[in-house]
Each structure stands twice: as structure tokens, then as C-alpha cells.
């Protein structure tokens, strides 16, 4: 009986603590790339070119559907794949060539979520600093999961891989 009460108390503490977590999150990573902002911007502003650098092509049989503009504001694509990539859609909502691209990311599976993604490019000497950021809301389930899995570590690692691939592609 004591064990059951202890488990219930522990669960109540965990759930209460999760409710105190912030309602939003921010993940951000940066890299310096020896290329012009214009060259890098092209890789970010055209979803067809994302194949050269995105860290999210983890499913070779993933289905992608491109729609809207060919590139820039209004361009979008949807994907559906295995459990590693899930299902979702992303659209470019704003651009300030060659310095900024804003996107709306709508994850459908494995968890519903809508996030704002921003790529910022700043010239520093003969290189360009590229920052990949994402902001989103955390519902209660995500807050509980966040006690055990760090969103910053999980998504941040993907951003680091993607930025490293972008560096290789842009420096060719």
C-alpha cells in the first residue's frame, strides 16, 4: 500500500512541476560559412535545394509534395514518412533577401505543433554567420515530456547537422 501511495505522490509532483514550465520554447544554433549571404540564401529560399543540406531526410521513401511558389514567400512543401520524420508541412511566410527567411512549420505527426522557424544571415568579414532558430508553444504533454527529453538538445542536434551540411554545400 505504501508503494502505491508513494507512486501516486511522485506522479503528482511530476505533473505539478511540469505545469510550472514555460508555455513556449526557443531553439537556436549558428555556424560561420565561408560564402556570400546571397549564395546561402538560395539554399534556404528554395525547398527543392533543401535536399542538399536538410537533416530531416531520414526516410528514403518519404513522400514530399511541393506547392505554391517555386521559391520564396508562398513556397511550401508537405511530407509524410516513417516515425523518424513524421508528417507535416512547412511554408515560407516572409523573406528579406539575402538576410532573413521566416517559415511556418506545422507538425502533424508524431505530435501536433505549429512553430515559427527563422534563418538569419549576417556578413562577418569574408564569411556569413547563419542562425537557425525555432520558436513554439508547449502544451502540457510537451511540458511533461520536456522533464525527461530536452527539446533544445533533440532539435538543436538536428540544427547542428543541417548547418554543417549547409556549410559543405555552400562552400563548394
mmCIF file of C-alpha atoms in Angstrom:
data_model
loop_
_atom_site.group_PDB
_atom_site.id
_atom_site.type_symbol
_atom_site.label_atom_id
_atom_site.label_comp_id
_atom_site.label_asym_id
_atom_site.label_seq_id
_atom_site.Cartn_x
_atom_site.Cartn_y
_atom_site.Cartn_z
ATOM 1 C CA UNK A 1 0.000 0.000 0.000
ATOM 2 C CA UNK A 2 2.846 2.394 0.863
ATOM 3 C CA UNK A 3 4.399 1.810 -2.578
ATOM 4 C CA UNK A 4 1.165 2.748 -4.370
ATOM 5 C CA UNK A 5 0.811 5.945 -2.333
ATOM 6 C CA UNK A 6 4.472 6.826 -2.989
ATOM 7 C CA UNK A 7 3.996 6.346 -6.740
ATOM 8 C CA UNK A 8 0.839 8.490 -6.743
ATOM 9 C CA UNK A 9 2.608 11.251 -4.768
ATOM 10 C CA UNK A 10 5.636 11.121 -7.093
ATOM 11 C CA UNK A 11 3.394 11.280 -10.163
ATOM 12 C CA UNK A 12 1.506 14.248 -8.667
ATOM 13 C CA UNK A 13 4.799 16.055 -8.006
ATOM 14 C CA UNK A 14 6.000 15.440 -11.581
ATOM 15 C CA UNK A 15 2.706 16.605 -13.106
ATOM 16 C CA UNK A 16 2.552 19.683 -10.882
ATOM 17 C CA UNK A 17 6.166 20.582 -11.646
ATOM 18 C CA UNK A 18 5.529 20.197 -15.399
ATOM 19 C CA UNK A 19 2.659 22.685 -15.153
ATOM 20 C CA UNK A 20 5.122 25.344 -13.937
ATOM 21 C CA UNK A 21 7.281 25.080 -17.080
ATOM 22 C CA UNK A 22 7.147 27.876 -19.686
ATOM 23 C CA UNK A 23 4.400 27.836 -22.302
ATOM 24 C CA UNK A 24 6.930 28.434 -25.074
ATOM 25 C CA UNK A 25 10.348 27.208 -26.210
ATOM 26 C CA UNK A 26 13.218 28.523 -28.303
ATOM 27 C CA UNK A 27 15.950 26.502 -30.030
ATOM 28 C CA UNK A 28 18.797 28.169 -31.897
ATOM 29 C CA UNK A 29 22.111 27.204 -33.479
ATOM 30 C CA UNK A 30 24.612 29.188 -35.571
ATOM 31 C CA UNK A 31 27.530 28.492 -37.874
ATOM 32 C CA UNK A 32 30.021 30.546 -39.858
ATOM 33 C CA UNK A 33 30.088 29.735 -43.581
ATOM 34 C CA UNK A 34 32.735 30.959 -45.998
ATOM 35 C CA UNK A 35 30.236 32.046 -48.685
ATOM 36 C CA UNK A 36 28.187 35.116 -49.527
ATOM 37 C CA UNK A 37 24.760 35.593 -47.950
ATOM 38 C CA UNK A 38 23.277 35.518 -51.468
ATOM 39 C CA UNK A 39 24.660 32.040 -52.156
ATOM 40 C CA UNK A 40 23.484 30.664 -48.804
ATOM 41 C CA UNK A 41 20.111 32.394 -49.086
ATOM 42 C CA UNK A 42 19.423 30.476 -52.321
ATOM 43 C CA UNK A 43 19.803 27.137 -50.480
ATOM 44 C CA UNK A 44 17.333 28.245 -47.807
ATOM 45 C CA UNK A 45 14.788 30.015 -50.007
ATOM 46 C CA UNK A 46 14.080 27.053 -52.330
ATOM 47 C CA UNK A 47 12.686 23.839 -50.827
ATOM 48 C CA UNK A 48 13.960 21.855 -53.824
ATOM 49 C CA UNK A 49 17.518 22.742 -52.696
ATOM 50 C CA UNK A 50 16.867 21.606 -49.111
ATOM 51 C CA UNK A 51 17.699 18.050 -50.216
ATOM 52 C CA UNK A 52 21.356 19.118 -50.317
ATOM 53 C CA UNK A 53 21.516 20.044 -46.634
ATOM 54 C CA UNK A 54 18.435 19.276 -44.538
ATOM 55 C CA UNK A 55 18.992 16.879 -41.621
ATOM 56 C CA UNK A 56 15.416 15.639 -41.910
ATOM 57 C CA UNK A 57 15.765 13.334 -44.932
ATOM 58 C CA UNK A 58 15.943 10.319 -42.617
ATOM 59 C CA UNK A 59 13.439 8.222 -44.568
ATOM 60 C CA UNK A 60 14.430 7.286 -48.153
ATOM 61 C CA UNK A 61 10.786 6.538 -49.015
ATOM 62 C CA UNK A 62 9.440 9.789 -47.561
ATOM 63 C CA UNK A 63 6.750 11.362 -49.753
ATOM 64 C CA UNK A 64 7.171 15.094 -50.480
ATOM 65 C CA UNK A 65 4.668 17.368 -52.162
ATOM 66 C CA UNK A 66 5.821 20.817 -53.290
ATOM 67 C CA UNK A 67 3.267 23.560 -53.875
ATOM 68 C CA UNK A 68 2.861 27.306 -54.146
ATOM 69 C CA UNK A 69 5.710 29.437 -55.455
ATOM 70 C CA UNK A 70 8.872 27.799 -56.765
ATOM 71 C CA UNK A 71 10.834 29.656 -54.092
ATOM 72 C CA UNK A 72 10.456 32.494 -51.654
ATOM 73 C CA UNK A 73 7.284 33.661 -49.960
ATOM 74 C CA UNK A 74 4.427 31.300 -50.740
ATOM 75 C CA UNK A 75 6.607 28.256 -51.406
ATOM 76 C CA UNK A 76 5.613 25.224 -49.363
ATOM 77 C CA UNK A 77 6.015 21.523 -49.098
ATOM 78 C CA UNK A 78 4.387 18.722 -47.193
ATOM 79 C CA UNK A 79 5.958 15.414 -46.238
ATOM 80 C CA UNK A 80 4.973 12.064 -44.806
ATOM 81 C CA UNK A 81 7.395 9.366 -43.763
ATOM 82 C CA UNK A 82 8.399 6.886 -41.116
ATOM 83 C CA UNK A 83 8.424 7.583 -37.357
ATOM 84 C CA UNK A 84 11.737 9.449 -37.636
ATOM 85 C CA UNK A 85 10.312 12.149 -39.929
ATOM 86 C CA UNK A 86 6.599 12.015 -39.178
ATOM 87 C CA UNK A 87 4.141 14.089 -41.133
ATOM 88 C CA UNK A 88 3.955 17.828 -41.585
ATOM 89 C CA UNK A 89 4.132 20.856 -43.798
ATOM 90 C CA UNK A 90 6.277 23.964 -43.987
ATOM 91 C CA UNK A 91 5.795 27.243 -45.833
ATOM 92 C CA UNK A 92 7.931 30.313 -46.403
ATOM 93 C CA UNK A 93 5.968 33.226 -44.936
ATOM 94 C CA UNK A 94 8.475 36.021 -45.374
ATOM 95 C CA UNK A 95 11.850 36.836 -46.869
ATOM 96 C CA UNK A 96 14.283 39.721 -46.676
ATOM 97 C CA UNK A 97 16.903 38.784 -49.278
ATOM 98 C CA UNK A 98 19.667 37.941 -48.563
ATOM 99 C CA UNK A 99 19.395 38.212 -44.766
ATOM 100 C CA UNK A 100 16.269 36.542 -43.424
ATOM 101 C CA UNK A 101 13.746 33.803 -44.168
ATOM 102 C CA UNK A 102 10.689 33.153 -41.996
ATOM 103 C CA UNK A 103 8.763 29.899 -42.125
ATOM 104 C CA UNK A 104 5.631 28.370 -40.629
ATOM 105 C CA UNK A 105 6.229 24.752 -39.582
ATOM 106 C CA UNK A 106 3.153 22.625 -38.946
ATOM 107 C CA UNK A 107 3.946 19.224 -37.465
ATOM 108 C CA UNK A 108 1.098 16.742 -37.654
ATOM 109 C CA UNK A 109 2.769 13.509 -36.537
ATOM 110 C CA UNK A 110 4.122 12.268 -34.198
ATOM 111 C CA UNK A 111 2.834 15.314 -32.262
ATOM 112 C CA UNK A 112 0.693 18.208 -33.393
ATOM 113 C CA UNK A 113 2.509 21.513 -33.226
ATOM 114 C CA UNK A 114 2.956 24.794 -35.018
ATOM 115 C CA UNK A 115 6.314 26.571 -34.842
ATOM 116 C CA UNK A 116 7.967 29.629 -36.339
ATOM 117 C CA UNK A 117 11.349 28.961 -37.957
ATOM 118 C CA UNK A 118 13.727 31.795 -38.833
ATOM 119 C CA UNK A 119 17.031 31.733 -40.716
ATOM 120 C CA UNK A 120 19.138 34.866 -40.227
ATOM 121 C CA UNK A 121 22.270 35.593 -42.281
ATOM 122 C CA UNK A 122 24.820 38.248 -41.281
ATOM 123 C CA UNK A 123 28.071 39.064 -43.045
ATOM 124 C CA UNK A 124 31.149 38.919 -40.828
ATOM 125 C CA UNK A 125 34.297 39.642 -42.790
ATOM 126 C CA UNK A 126 34.579 37.168 -45.670
ATOM 127 C CA UNK A 127 32.094 34.773 -44.082
ATOM 128 C CA UNK A 128 28.411 34.673 -43.279
ATOM 129 C CA UNK A 129 27.010 33.814 -39.882
ATOM 130 C CA UNK A 130 23.884 31.678 -40.330
ATOM 131 C CA UNK A 131 21.498 31.287 -37.407
ATOM 132 C CA UNK A 132 18.678 28.726 -37.465
ATOM 133 C CA UNK A 133 16.049 29.404 -34.821
ATOM 134 C CA UNK A 134 12.703 27.935 -33.921
ATOM 135 C CA UNK A 135 10.041 29.151 -31.521
ATOM 136 C CA UNK A 136 6.921 27.321 -30.484
ATOM 137 C CA UNK A 137 4.284 26.755 -27.862
ATOM 138 C CA UNK A 138 4.474 23.914 -25.359
ATOM 139 C CA UNK A 139 1.238 22.225 -24.428
ATOM 140 C CA UNK A 140 1.009 20.294 -21.179
ATOM 141 C CA UNK A 141 2.069 16.965 -22.725
ATOM 142 C CA UNK A 142 5.191 18.571 -24.223
ATOM 143 C CA UNK A 143 5.968 20.147 -20.845
ATOM 144 C CA UNK A 144 5.821 16.712 -19.178
ATOM 145 C CA UNK A 145 7.985 15.183 -21.914
ATOM 146 C CA UNK A 146 10.404 18.091 -21.504
ATOM 147 C CA UNK A 147 11.160 16.919 -17.968
ATOM 148 C CA UNK A 148 12.764 13.838 -19.485
ATOM 149 C CA UNK A 149 13.790 14.924 -23.010
ATOM 150 C CA UNK A 150 15.391 18.285 -23.763
ATOM 151 C CA UNK A 151 13.817 19.985 -26.782
ATOM 152 C CA UNK A 152 16.968 22.093 -27.120
ATOM 153 C CA UNK A 153 19.211 19.011 -27.249
ATOM 154 C CA UNK A 154 16.921 16.992 -29.505
ATOM 155 C CA UNK A 155 16.149 19.681 -32.094
ATOM 156 C CA UNK A 156 19.456 21.504 -31.587
ATOM 157 C CA UNK A 157 21.428 18.436 -32.680
ATOM 158 C CA UNK A 158 19.413 18.298 -35.902
ATOM 159 C CA UNK A 159 20.065 22.006 -36.488
ATOM 160 C CA UNK A 160 23.808 21.445 -35.976
ATOM 161 C CA UNK A 161 23.823 18.586 -38.514
ATOM 162 C CA UNK A 162 21.824 20.642 -41.017
ATOM 163 C CA UNK A 163 24.018 23.718 -40.642
ATOM 164 C CA UNK A 164 27.155 21.594 -41.117
ATOM 165 C CA UNK A 165 25.669 20.145 -44.334
ATOM 166 C CA UNK A 166 24.647 23.643 -45.467
ATOM 167 C CA UNK A 167 28.228 24.796 -44.893
ATOM 168 C CA UNK A 168 29.578 21.987 -47.099
ATOM 169 C CA UNK A 169 27.018 22.696 -49.855
ATOM 170 C CA UNK A 170 27.532 26.481 -49.827
ATOM 171 C CA UNK A 171 31.338 26.332 -49.700
ATOM 172 C CA UNK A 172 31.602 24.135 -52.840
#
